[in-house]
CSV table of C-alpha atoms in Angstrom, one decimal:
chain,number,residue,atom,x,y,z
A,23,MET,CA,-5.3,11.5,-36.9
A,24,THR,CA,-2.2,9.3,-37.0
A,25,ALA,CA,-0.9,7.7,-40.1
A,26,GLY,CA,-0.8,3.9,-40.5
A,27,ALA,CA,-4.0,2.2,-41.3
A,28,GLY,CA,-6.0,3.4,-44.3
A,29,GLU,CA,-9.1,5.5,-43.9
A,30,GLU,CA,-11.4,2.8,-45.1
A,31,GLU,CA,-9.9,0.3,-42.7
A,32,ARG,CA,-10.0,2.8,-39.8
A,33,ARG,CA,-13.7,3.5,-40.4
A,34,ALA,CA,-14.4,-0.3,-40.5
A,35,ARG,CA,-12.6,-0.9,-37.3
A,36,ALA,CA,-14.3,2.0,-35.6
A,37,ALA,CA,-17.6,0.5,-36.6
A,38,LEU,CA,-16.6,-3.0,-35.5
A,39,THR,CA,-15.9,-1.7,-32.0
A,40,GLY,CA,-19.6,-1.1,-31.6
A,41,VAL,CA,-20.6,-4.4,-33.3
A,42,VAL,CA,-18.3,-6.9,-31.7
A,43,GLU,CA,-18.1,-7.3,-27.9
A,44,PRO,CA,-14.7,-6.9,-26.3
A,45,GLY,CA,-12.7,-10.1,-26.1
A,46,ASP,CA,-14.8,-12.0,-28.6
A,47,GLU,CA,-12.3,-14.6,-29.9
A,48,ARG,CA,-14.6,-15.9,-32.6
A,49,ALA,CA,-15.0,-12.5,-34.1
A,50,GLY,CA,-11.2,-12.0,-33.7
A,51,GLY,CA,-10.7,-15.1,-35.8
A,52,TRP,CA,-13.0,-13.7,-38.5
A,53,LEU,CA,-11.2,-10.4,-38.4
A,54,ARG,CA,-7.8,-12.1,-38.9
A,55,ARG,CA,-9.2,-14.2,-41.8
A,56,TYR,CA,-11.3,-11.6,-43.7
A,57,GLY,CA,-10.0,-8.2,-42.6
A,58,PRO,CA,-12.1,-5.4,-41.1
A,59,VAL,CA,-13.7,-4.1,-44.3
A,60,GLU,CA,-14.9,-7.5,-45.6
A,61,LEU,CA,-16.0,-8.6,-42.1
A,62,LEU,CA,-18.1,-5.5,-41.7
A,63,THR,CA,-19.7,-6.2,-45.0
A,64,ARG,CA,-20.5,-9.8,-44.2
A,65,LEU,CA,-22.0,-8.9,-40.8
A,66,ALA,CA,-24.3,-6.3,-42.4
A,67,VAL,CA,-25.7,-8.6,-45.2
A,68,PRO,CA,-29.5,-9.0,-45.2
A,69,ALA,CA,-31.0,-12.1,-43.5
A,70,GLY,CA,-31.5,-15.3,-45.6
A,71,THR,CA,-28.3,-14.9,-47.7
A,72,GLU,CA,-26.0,-17.9,-48.1
A,73,ASP,CA,-22.8,-16.0,-47.4
A,74,ARG,CA,-22.7,-16.7,-43.7
A,75,LEU,CA,-19.7,-16.7,-41.4
A,76,PRO,CA,-18.4,-20.1,-40.2
A,77,GLY,CA,-19.4,-21.1,-36.6
A,78,ALA,CA,-22.1,-18.4,-36.2
A,79,GLY,CA,-25.6,-19.3,-35.3
A,80,GLU,CA,-28.7,-17.6,-36.5
A,81,ARG,CA,-29.3,-15.8,-33.2
A,82,ARG,CA,-25.7,-14.6,-33.1
A,83,MET,CA,-25.8,-13.4,-36.7
A,84,ARG,CA,-29.0,-11.5,-36.0
A,85,GLY,CA,-27.4,-9.6,-33.2
A,86,TYR,CA,-24.4,-8.8,-35.3
A,87,ARG,CA,-26.5,-7.6,-38.1
A,88,THR,CA,-28.6,-5.3,-36.0
A,89,ARG,CA,-25.6,-3.6,-34.5
A,90,ALA,CA,-23.7,-3.4,-37.8
A,91,VAL,CA,-26.6,-1.6,-39.5
A,92,ALA,CA,-26.9,0.9,-36.7
A,93,ALA,CA,-23.1,1.7,-36.6
A,94,ARG,CA,-22.1,5.3,-37.3
A,95,PRO,CA,-18.3,5.3,-37.4
A,96,GLU,CA,-18.0,8.9,-38.8
A,97,ARG,CA,-20.1,10.2,-35.9
A,98,ASP,CA,-17.9,8.4,-33.3
A,99,LEU,CA,-14.7,9.6,-34.8
A,100,GLU,CA,-16.0,13.2,-34.8
A,101,ARG,CA,-17.1,12.9,-31.2
A,102,VAL,CA,-13.8,11.6,-30.0
A,103,ALA,CA,-12.0,14.4,-31.9
A,104,GLN,CA,-14.1,17.0,-30.1
A,105,LEU,CA,-12.9,15.5,-26.8
A,106,GLY,CA,-9.3,15.9,-27.8
A,107,GLY,CA,-8.9,12.1,-28.5
A,108,ARG,CA,-8.3,9.8,-31.3
A,109,PHE,CA,-8.9,6.2,-32.5
A,110,VAL,CA,-5.8,4.0,-32.5
A,111,CYS,CA,-5.9,0.7,-34.4
A,112,PRO,CA,-3.3,-2.0,-35.3
A,113,GLY,CA,-0.8,-0.6,-37.8
A,114,ASP,CA,-0.6,2.9,-36.3
A,115,PRO,CA,2.6,4.0,-34.7
A,116,GLU,CA,0.9,4.6,-31.4
A,117,TRP,CA,-0.5,1.0,-31.2
A,118,PRO,CA,1.0,-0.9,-28.2
A,119,GLY,CA,2.6,-4.0,-29.6
A,120,GLN,CA,2.2,-6.0,-26.4
A,121,LEU,CA,-1.6,-6.1,-27.1
A,122,ASP,CA,-0.8,-8.5,-29.9
A,123,ASP,CA,0.0,-11.1,-27.2
A,124,LEU,CA,-3.8,-11.5,-26.7
A,125,GLY,CA,-4.2,-13.2,-30.0
A,126,ASP,CA,-7.7,-13.3,-31.3
A,127,ALA,CA,-8.9,-11.6,-28.2
A,128,ARG,CA,-6.9,-8.5,-29.1
A,129,PRO,CA,-9.0,-5.3,-29.2
A,130,VAL,CA,-10.3,-4.2,-32.6
A,131,GLY,CA,-9.1,-0.7,-31.8
A,132,LEU,CA,-8.7,1.6,-28.9
A,133,TRP,CA,-10.4,4.9,-28.3
A,134,VAL,CA,-7.8,7.2,-26.5
A,135,ARG,CA,-8.4,10.5,-24.8
A,136,GLY,CA,-5.3,12.4,-23.8
A,137,ARG,CA,-2.2,14.0,-25.2
A,138,ALA,CA,0.5,11.4,-24.4
A,139,ASP,CA,1.6,8.5,-26.7
A,140,LEU,CA,0.0,5.3,-25.6
A,141,ARG,CA,2.7,3.0,-27.0
A,142,ILE,CA,5.6,4.9,-25.2
A,143,TRP,CA,3.7,4.9,-21.9
A,144,ALA,CA,2.8,1.2,-22.1
A,145,LEU,CA,6.5,0.3,-22.4
A,146,ARG,CA,7.1,1.3,-18.8
A,147,SER,CA,3.9,0.7,-17.0
A,148,VAL,CA,2.7,-1.2,-14.0
A,149,ALA,CA,-1.0,-2.2,-13.2
A,150,VAL,CA,-2.3,-1.6,-9.7
A,151,VAL,CA,-5.7,-3.2,-9.1
A,152,GLY,CA,-7.8,-4.4,-6.2
A,153,ALA,CA,-11.1,-4.5,-4.5
A,154,ARG,CA,-13.8,-1.8,-4.9
A,155,ALA,CA,-14.9,-2.1,-1.2
A,156,CYS,CA,-11.3,-1.7,0.1
A,157,THR,CA,-10.1,-1.0,3.6
A,158,PRO,CA,-8.2,2.1,4.7
A,159,TYR,CA,-5.1,-0.1,4.7
A,160,GLY,CA,-5.6,-1.1,1.1
A,161,ALA,CA,-6.3,2.4,0.0
A,162,HIS,CA,-3.2,3.7,1.8
A,163,VAL,CA,-0.9,1.0,0.3
A,164,SER,CA,-2.3,1.4,-3.2
A,165,GLY,CA,-1.8,5.2,-3.1
A,166,ARG,CA,1.7,4.8,-1.7
A,167,LEU,CA,2.7,2.3,-4.4
A,168,ALA,CA,1.3,4.4,-7.2
A,169,SER,CA,3.0,7.6,-6.0
A,170,GLY,CA,6.3,5.8,-5.6
A,171,LEU,CA,6.1,4.3,-9.1
A,172,ALA,CA,5.2,7.7,-10.5
A,173,GLU,CA,8.1,9.4,-8.8
A,174,ARG,CA,10.4,6.8,-10.4
A,175,GLY,CA,9.1,7.4,-13.9
A,176,TRP,CA,6.6,4.5,-14.2
A,177,VAL,CA,3.1,4.7,-15.6
A,178,VAL,CA,0.3,3.4,-13.3
A,179,VAL,CA,-2.5,1.6,-15.1
A,180,SER,CA,-5.8,0.9,-13.5
A,181,GLY,CA,-9.5,0.7,-14.1
A,182,ALA,CA,-10.8,4.0,-12.5
A,183,ALA,CA,-13.2,2.1,-10.3
A,184,TYR,CA,-14.0,2.7,-6.7
A,185,GLY,CA,-11.5,1.5,-4.0
A,186,ILE,CA,-8.0,0.4,-5.0
A,187,ASP,CA,-8.2,1.7,-8.6
A,188,ALA,CA,-9.2,5.2,-7.5
A,189,ALA,CA,-6.5,5.3,-4.8
A,190,ALA,CA,-3.9,4.2,-7.4
A,191,HIS,CA,-4.9,7.0,-9.9
A,192,ARG,CA,-4.9,9.6,-7.1
A,193,GLY,CA,-1.5,8.5,-5.9
A,194,ALA,CA,0.0,8.9,-9.3
A,195,LEU,CA,-1.7,12.2,-9.9
A,196,SER,CA,-0.6,13.6,-6.5
A,197,ALA,CA,3.0,12.8,-7.4
A,198,GLY,CA,2.7,14.6,-10.7
A,199,GLY,CA,3.2,11.3,-12.6
A,200,ALA,CA,1.5,9.5,-15.4
A,201,THR,CA,-1.5,7.2,-15.2
A,202,VAL,CA,-3.8,5.4,-17.6
A,203,ALA,CA,-7.4,4.6,-16.9
A,204,VAL,CA,-8.9,1.7,-18.9
A,205,LEU,CA,-12.6,2.0,-19.0
A,206,ALA,CA,-15.4,-0.6,-19.6
A,207,CYS,CA,-17.5,2.1,-21.4
A,208,GLY,CA,-16.9,4.9,-23.8
A,209,VAL,CA,-14.3,7.6,-23.2
A,210,ASP,CA,-17.0,10.2,-22.9
A,211,THR,CA,-19.1,8.2,-20.4
A,212,VAL,CA,-18.2,8.5,-16.7
A,213,TYR,CA,-18.6,5.4,-14.7
A,214,PRO,CA,-18.9,5.4,-11.7
A,215,ARG,CA,-20.7,8.8,-11.6
A,216,GLY,CA,-18.7,9.8,-8.5
A,217,HIS,CA,-15.4,9.7,-10.5
A,218,ALA,CA,-16.3,12.5,-13.0
A,219,GLU,CA,-13.6,14.8,-11.6
A,220,LEU,CA,-11.1,11.9,-11.3
A,221,VAL,CA,-11.6,10.9,-14.9
A,222,ARG,CA,-11.3,14.5,-16.0
A,223,ARG,CA,-8.0,14.9,-14.2
A,224,VAL,CA,-6.7,11.6,-15.7
A,225,SER,CA,-7.6,12.8,-19.2
A,226,GLU,CA,-5.7,16.0,-18.6
A,227,GLN,CA,-2.6,14.6,-16.9
A,228,GLY,CA,-2.7,11.0,-18.4
A,229,LEU,CA,-4.7,8.9,-20.7
A,230,VAL,CA,-8.2,7.4,-20.8
A,231,VAL,CA,-8.5,4.3,-22.9
A,232,ALA,CA,-11.6,2.3,-23.9
A,233,GLU,CA,-12.5,-0.5,-26.4
A,234,LEU,CA,-16.1,0.7,-26.9
A,235,PRO,CA,-17.1,3.7,-29.0
A,236,PRO,CA,-18.2,6.9,-27.4
A,237,GLY,CA,-21.6,6.8,-25.8
A,238,SER,CA,-21.3,3.1,-24.8
A,239,HIS,CA,-22.3,2.0,-21.3
A,240,PRO,CA,-20.7,-0.6,-19.1
A,241,THR,CA,-22.0,-4.1,-18.4
A,242,ARG,CA,-20.9,-6.8,-16.0
A,243,SER,CA,-19.1,-8.8,-18.6
A,244,ARG,CA,-17.4,-5.8,-20.0
A,245,PHE,CA,-15.7,-5.1,-16.7
A,246,VAL,CA,-14.2,-8.6,-16.6
A,247,LEU,CA,-13.1,-8.5,-20.2
A,248,ARG,CA,-11.6,-5.0,-19.7
A,249,ASN,CA,-9.1,-6.5,-17.3
A,250,ARG,CA,-7.2,-8.4,-20.0
A,251,VAL,CA,-6.3,-5.1,-21.6
A,252,ILE,CA,-5.0,-3.8,-18.3
A,253,ALA,CA,-2.8,-6.9,-17.9
A,254,ALA,CA,-1.5,-6.8,-21.5
A,255,LEU,CA,-0.6,-3.1,-21.4
A,256,SER,CA,1.6,-3.3,-18.4
A,257,ARG,CA,4.8,-5.1,-17.5
A,258,GLY,CA,3.3,-6.5,-14.3
A,259,THR,CA,0.2,-6.4,-12.2
A,260,VAL,CA,0.0,-5.7,-8.4
A,261,VAL,CA,-3.1,-6.9,-6.6
A,262,VAL,CA,-3.5,-5.0,-3.3
A,263,GLU,CA,-6.8,-6.4,-1.9
A,264,ALA,CA,-9.1,-8.9,-3.5
A,265,GLU,CA,-11.6,-11.5,-2.4
A,266,TYR,CA,-11.7,-15.1,-3.7
A,267,ARG,CA,-14.1,-14.1,-6.6
A,268,SER,CA,-12.8,-10.6,-7.2
A,269,GLY,CA,-12.3,-9.3,-10.7
A,270,SER,CA,-8.8,-8.2,-9.8
A,271,LEU,CA,-7.8,-11.9,-9.7
A,272,ALA,CA,-9.0,-12.1,-13.3
A,273,THR,CA,-6.5,-9.4,-14.1
A,274,ALA,CA,-3.7,-11.3,-12.3
A,275,ARG,CA,-4.6,-14.6,-14.1
A,276,ALA,CA,-4.6,-12.8,-17.4
A,277,ALA,CA,-1.2,-11.3,-16.6
A,278,ASP,CA,0.1,-14.7,-15.7
A,279,ARG,CA,-1.1,-16.3,-19.0
A,280,LEU,CA,0.6,-13.5,-20.9
A,281,GLY,CA,3.9,-14.0,-19.2
A,282,ARG,CA,3.7,-10.8,-17.2
A,283,PHE,CA,4.8,-10.4,-13.6
A,284,THR,CA,2.1,-11.1,-11.0
A,285,MET,CA,2.5,-9.5,-7.6
A,286,GLY,CA,0.4,-9.3,-4.4
A,287,VAL,CA,0.4,-7.2,-1.3
A,288,PRO,CA,-0.4,-9.3,1.8
A,289,GLY,CA,-3.0,-8.2,4.3
A,290,PRO,CA,-4.4,-9.4,7.6
A,291,VAL,CA,-5.2,-13.1,7.6
A,292,THR,CA,-8.5,-12.3,9.3
A,293,SER,CA,-9.6,-10.0,6.4
A,294,GLY,CA,-11.8,-11.5,3.7
A,295,LEU,CA,-10.6,-8.8,1.3
A,296,SER,CA,-7.1,-10.2,1.5
A,297,SER,CA,-8.0,-13.9,1.1
A,298,GLY,CA,-7.8,-13.7,-2.7
A,299,VAL,CA,-4.4,-12.1,-2.6
A,300,HIS,CA,-3.1,-14.8,-0.2
A,301,GLU,CA,-4.4,-17.5,-2.5
A,302,LEU,CA,-2.6,-15.7,-5.4
A,303,LEU,CA,0.6,-15.7,-3.4
A,304,ARG,CA,0.3,-19.4,-2.6
A,305,ASN,CA,0.0,-20.1,-6.3
A,306,GLY,CA,3.2,-18.5,-7.4
A,307,ALA,CA,2.7,-14.7,-7.3
A,308,VAL,CA,5.5,-12.6,-5.9
A,309,LEU,CA,5.0,-10.9,-2.5
A,310,VAL,CA,5.8,-7.2,-2.6
A,311,THR,CA,5.4,-4.6,0.2
A,312,ASP,CA,6.8,-1.3,-1.3
A,313,THR,CA,7.7,0.4,-4.5
A,314,ASP,CA,11.3,-0.7,-4.5
A,315,GLU,CA,10.3,-4.4,-4.6
A,316,VAL,CA,8.0,-3.7,-7.5
A,317,VAL,CA,10.6,-1.9,-9.5
A,318,GLU,CA,13.2,-4.6,-8.7
A,319,LEU,CA,10.9,-7.2,-10.3
A,320,VAL,CA,9.6,-5.3,-13.4
A,321,GLY,CA,12.5,-2.9,-13.9
A,322,ASP,CA,15.7,-3.2,-15.8
A,323,ILE,CA,18.8,-5.1,-14.8
A,324,GLY,CA,20.4,-3.4,-11.8
A,325,GLU,CA,17.4,-1.8,-10.4
A,326,LEU,CA,17.5,-3.6,-7.1
A,327,ALA,CA,15.6,-2.8,-3.9
A,328,PRO,CA,17.7,-1.6,-1.0
A,329,ARG,CA,18.8,-4.2,1.5
A,330,ALA,CA,16.3,-4.3,4.4
A,331,VAL,CA,18.0,-3.5,7.7
A,332,GLY,CA,16.3,-4.0,11.1
A,333,ARG,CA,15.4,-0.9,13.0
A,334,CYS,CA,17.3,-2.0,16.1
A,335,SER,CA,20.2,-3.8,14.4
A,336,ARG,CA,23.8,-3.1,15.4
A,337,GLU,CA,24.4,-1.4,12.1
A,338,THR,CA,21.8,1.3,12.7
A,339,SER,CA,22.0,1.6,16.5
A,340,SER,CA,24.7,4.2,16.2
A,341,HIS,CA,22.8,6.4,13.8
A,342,PRO,CA,21.5,9.7,15.3
A,343,ALA,CA,18.0,9.0,14.2
A,344,VAL,CA,18.0,5.5,15.9
A,345,HIS,CA,18.0,5.3,19.6
A,346,GLY,CA,19.0,9.0,19.7
A,347,PHE,CA,17.2,9.8,22.9
A,348,TRP,CA,20.4,11.0,24.7
A,349,ARG,CA,21.4,12.9,21.6
A,350,LEU,CA,18.3,15.0,21.8
A,351,SER,CA,18.8,18.5,23.0
A,352,ARG,CA,17.7,19.5,26.5
A,353,SER,CA,15.0,21.8,25.1
A,354,ALA,CA,13.5,18.9,23.1
A,355,VAL,CA,13.2,16.8,26.3
A,356,LEU,CA,11.8,19.6,28.3
A,357,SER,CA,9.3,20.4,25.5
A,358,THR,CA,8.1,16.8,25.7
A,359,ALA,CA,7.7,17.2,29.4
A,360,GLY,CA,5.5,20.2,29.0
A,361,ARG,CA,8.0,22.7,30.4
A,362,SER,CA,9.2,26.0,28.9
A,363,PRO,CA,13.0,26.2,28.9
A,364,THR,CA,14.8,29.5,28.4
A,365,GLU,CA,15.7,28.6,24.9
A,366,PRO,CA,13.2,28.0,22.2
A,367,ALA,CA,11.9,24.4,22.4
A,368,ALA,CA,12.5,22.1,19.5
A,369,ARG,CA,10.0,19.4,18.6
A,370,PRO,CA,11.6,15.9,19.1
A,371,THR,CA,11.0,14.7,15.6
A,372,ARG,CA,13.8,12.2,15.8
A,373,LEU,CA,11.8,10.1,18.2
A,374,SER,CA,9.3,9.2,15.4
A,375,ARG,CA,12.2,7.9,13.3
A,376,GLY,CA,13.8,5.9,16.0
A,377,CYS,CA,13.1,2.5,17.4
A,378,THR,CA,9.4,1.8,17.6
A,379,ASN,CA,9.9,-0.4,20.6
A,380,CYS,CA,12.0,2.1,22.6
A,381,THR,CA,10.2,5.3,21.7
A,382,PRO,CA,7.2,4.6,24.0
A,383,TRP,CA,9.7,4.2,26.9
A,384,VAL,CA,11.5,7.4,25.9
A,385,LEU,CA,8.3,9.4,25.7
A,386,SER,CA,6.9,8.3,28.9
A,387,ASN,CA,10.2,8.8,30.8
A,388,ALA,CA,11.0,12.2,29.3
A,389,ARG,CA,9.2,13.9,32.2
A,390,VAL,CA,11.4,12.0,34.6
A,391,ILE,CA,14.6,12.9,32.9
A,392,ALA,CA,13.5,16.5,32.6
A,393,GLY,CA,12.7,16.7,36.2
A,394,SER,CA,9.0,17.4,36.3
A,395,TRP,CA,8.5,15.2,39.4
A,396,PRO,CA,11.2,15.5,42.1
A,397,GLN,CA,10.2,12.4,43.9
A,398,ALA,CA,12.5,10.1,45.7
A,399,PRO,CA,14.4,7.6,43.5
A,400,GLN,CA,13.1,4.1,43.3
A,401,ARG,CA,15.1,1.0,42.6
A,402,ASP,CA,14.6,-0.6,39.2
A,403,ARG,CA,14.1,-4.3,40.2
A,404,THR,CA,15.0,-5.5,36.7
A,405,HIS,CA,18.3,-3.7,36.1
A,406,GLY,CA,19.4,-2.8,39.6
A,407,GLU,CA,19.6,0.9,38.7
A,408,ALA,CA,17.9,3.8,40.5
A,409,MET,CA,14.9,5.2,38.7
A,410,LEU,CA,12.5,8.1,39.4
A,411,ASP,CA,8.9,7.3,40.0
A,412,PRO,CA,6.9,9.7,37.9
A,413,GLY,CA,3.5,8.9,39.3
A,414,HIS,CA,3.9,8.2,43.0
A,415,SER,CA,6.1,9.0,46.0
A,416,GLY,CA,7.2,7.1,49.0
A,417,ASP,CA,7.8,3.4,48.7
A,418,LYS,CA,5.5,2.9,45.8
A,419,VAL,CA,7.0,1.9,42.5
A,420,SER,CA,5.2,2.7,39.3
A,421,PRO,CA,4.7,0.1,36.5
A,422,MET,CA,7.0,2.2,34.2
A,423,ALA,CA,9.8,2.1,36.8
A,424,ARG,CA,9.5,-1.7,37.0
A,425,ALA,CA,9.3,-2.2,33.2
A,426,ALA,CA,12.4,-3.6,31.6
A,427,PRO,CA,13.6,-2.2,28.3
A,428,PRO,CA,12.0,-3.9,25.3
A,429,ARG,CA,13.6,-7.0,23.9
A,430,HIS,CA,13.5,-7.5,20.1
A,431,HIS,CA,15.6,-9.0,17.3
A,432,GLY,CA,16.8,-11.7,19.7
A,433,GLY,CA,18.8,-9.3,21.9
A,434,ARG,CA,18.7,-6.5,24.4
A,435,CYS,CA,17.8,-3.0,23.2
A,436,PRO,CA,21.0,-0.9,22.8
A,437,LEU,CA,19.4,2.1,24.4
A,438,PRO,CA,21.2,2.7,27.8
A,439,ARG,CA,19.4,3.4,31.0
A,440,PRO,CA,21.4,5.8,33.1
A,441,SER,CA,21.5,5.6,36.8
A,442,PHE,CA,20.1,8.4,39.0
A,443,GLU,CA,23.5,9.9,39.8
A,444,ASP,CA,24.4,10.0,36.1
A,445,VAL,CA,21.4,12.1,35.4
A,446,ALA,CA,21.8,14.2,38.5
A,447,ASP,CA,25.4,15.2,37.9
A,448,GLY,CA,24.6,16.0,34.2
A,449,THR,CA,26.7,13.2,32.7
A,450,HIS,CA,24.0,12.4,30.0
A,451,SER,CA,23.0,16.0,29.5
A,452,PRO,CA,24.3,17.4,26.1
A,453,ARG,CA,24.9,20.8,27.7
A,454,ARG,CA,26.4,19.4,30.9
A,455,ASP,CA,23.9,21.3,33.1
A,456,PRO,CA,22.3,19.3,35.9
A,457,PRO,CA,18.5,19.0,35.9
A,458,PRO,CA,16.6,21.4,38.2
A,459,PHE,CA,15.8,18.5,40.7
A,460,ALA,CA,19.5,17.6,41.1
A,461,HIS,CA,19.9,19.6,44.4
A,462,ARG,CA,16.9,18.0,46.1
A,463,HIS,CA,18.2,14.5,46.4
A,464,PRO,CA,21.7,13.2,47.0
A,465,PRO,CA,23.2,10.7,44.7
A,466,VAL,CA,22.2,7.1,45.3
A,467,THR,CA,25.0,4.7,45.9
A,468,LEU,CA,24.5,1.5,44.0
A,469,ARG,CA,26.1,-1.6,45.5
A,470,SER,CA,28.2,-3.8,43.2
A,471,PRO,CA,27.1,-7.4,42.5
A,472,GLY,CA,28.1,-9.8,45.3
A,473,SER,CA,28.5,-7.1,48.0
A,474,PRO,CA,26.6,-7.5,51.2
A,475,PRO,CA,23.4,-5.4,51.6
A,476,SER,CA,23.6,-2.2,53.7
A,477,HIS,CA,20.6,-3.2,55.9
A,478,PRO,CA,20.0,-6.4,57.9
A,479,PRO,CA,17.8,-9.0,56.2
A,480,ARG,CA,14.1,-9.0,57.2
A,481,GLN,CA,13.2,-11.6,59.9
A,482,PRO,CA,10.3,-13.9,59.1
A,483,VAL,CA,7.1,-13.5,61.2
A,484,PRO,CA,6.8,-16.5,63.6
A,485,HIS,CA,3.7,-18.6,63.1
A,486,ALA,CA,2.3,-21.0,65.6
A,487,PRO,CA,0.4,-24.2,64.6
A,488,ARG,CA,-3.2,-24.6,65.5
A,489,GLN,CA,-5.1,-27.8,65.5
A,490,ASN,CA,-8.4,-27.5,63.5
A,491,GLY,CA,-10.1,-30.9,63.2
A,492,SER,CA,-7.7,-33.3,61.5
A,493,LYS,CA,-5.7,-30.6,59.6
A,494,ALA,CA,-2.9,-28.6,61.0
A,495,THR,CA,-2.9,-25.0,60.1
A,496,HIS,CA,-0.6,-22.0,60.8
A,497,ALA,CA,-1.8,-18.5,61.5
A,498,PRO,CA,-0.2,-15.4,62.8
A,499,ALA,CA,-0.4,-14.8,66.6
A,500,HIS,CA,-2.8,-11.8,66.3
A,501,LEU,CA,-5.3,-13.9,64.3
A,502,ARG,CA,-5.5,-16.8,66.7
A,503,VAL,CA,-8.8,-17.5,68.3
């Protein structure tokens, strides 16, 4: 048990956590005015006495009195000690000072389960919340954000619910980082039931925090009021997916009232689960897409996100991982074509890191460059260069041979398309060895722009007019009647 608050005050606060509902500002005002010991005494007085609390009706006082008489703080403190936890109240060294920003809605005390120091972890924490019925996109983004924050030394705070909360906790745990689960029930009560293993892992690797004493069960209002603690503990709140009436938006609004950073991850405009996030962004929240942008907002001075560079920009086009099709080894191309070269084939992993617009063209033409189909060369009608037709022979031209290189970022793709003779004589081969189909076809001579064609122009088919009623029509000679 930590030093700070006296034993009598600690027992009184532990009892009040089961008497007063979380977020009760009226009870918080009484607590600030009378103190925990006197307030517990006033709430437990018999009915009919004149010493009543200001602003409390008979029905409310009757409920307070019933719960105050049934409170057993010694039993709750012993129970949490058996779980390896403790009760933290204002005045203790472990009490997070940012919870005082809630004013009269500040928790009476916190039941904590775990070995870490809550105050130290709360100083560098980010809340990741969202919808329970999330999409695979939301779960992926939430887990990626949480794992990235954990790798950078940030603590991920969430509510241990289904959906985004669970993905955030699992992402932080998978990275070996720290995470805090704020429950709407007791620290010994697992809700939802399917997260028993998750809550156990969080208690071993992180912290499980609750306002209610052990054995308490969640209610609808307690879930909403729990969100204010999540917002107050962290420096900022990231909402991944949320509908218009989602409880995650209550967390974001609480963070905004407390002066914390409010962030949102955009989603498809056709998804109802992202409508609440989009409305949040319209009202002033900051749009974030990755961990670097979150850290830039909530981190210290100088922690800036790296400058975004387009995948096909001029600055990255010379990098081996970008547009590096001709830098791949011959074995990588042949392995893509399904052939077995003499040397061990290497998997072309660079293609997955290159341009997303050019990679489909590279993969589909790898068989052509490797020489799997020794068909006659076909003229690319877009670039005026000879191409091989991978799917047909003769005078047919495949759609891939007709396709132009993709256009993006307002310019042409820097990936060069070599002519047939360049490929045949091994100019673009890293090892300077011609493909196996080079001896089957002679090089194709390409005429320069403006030179006359090597064949005479095609003559038009003569048509003869034929009178049909009042309209004159033209038909070929072999179709005349």
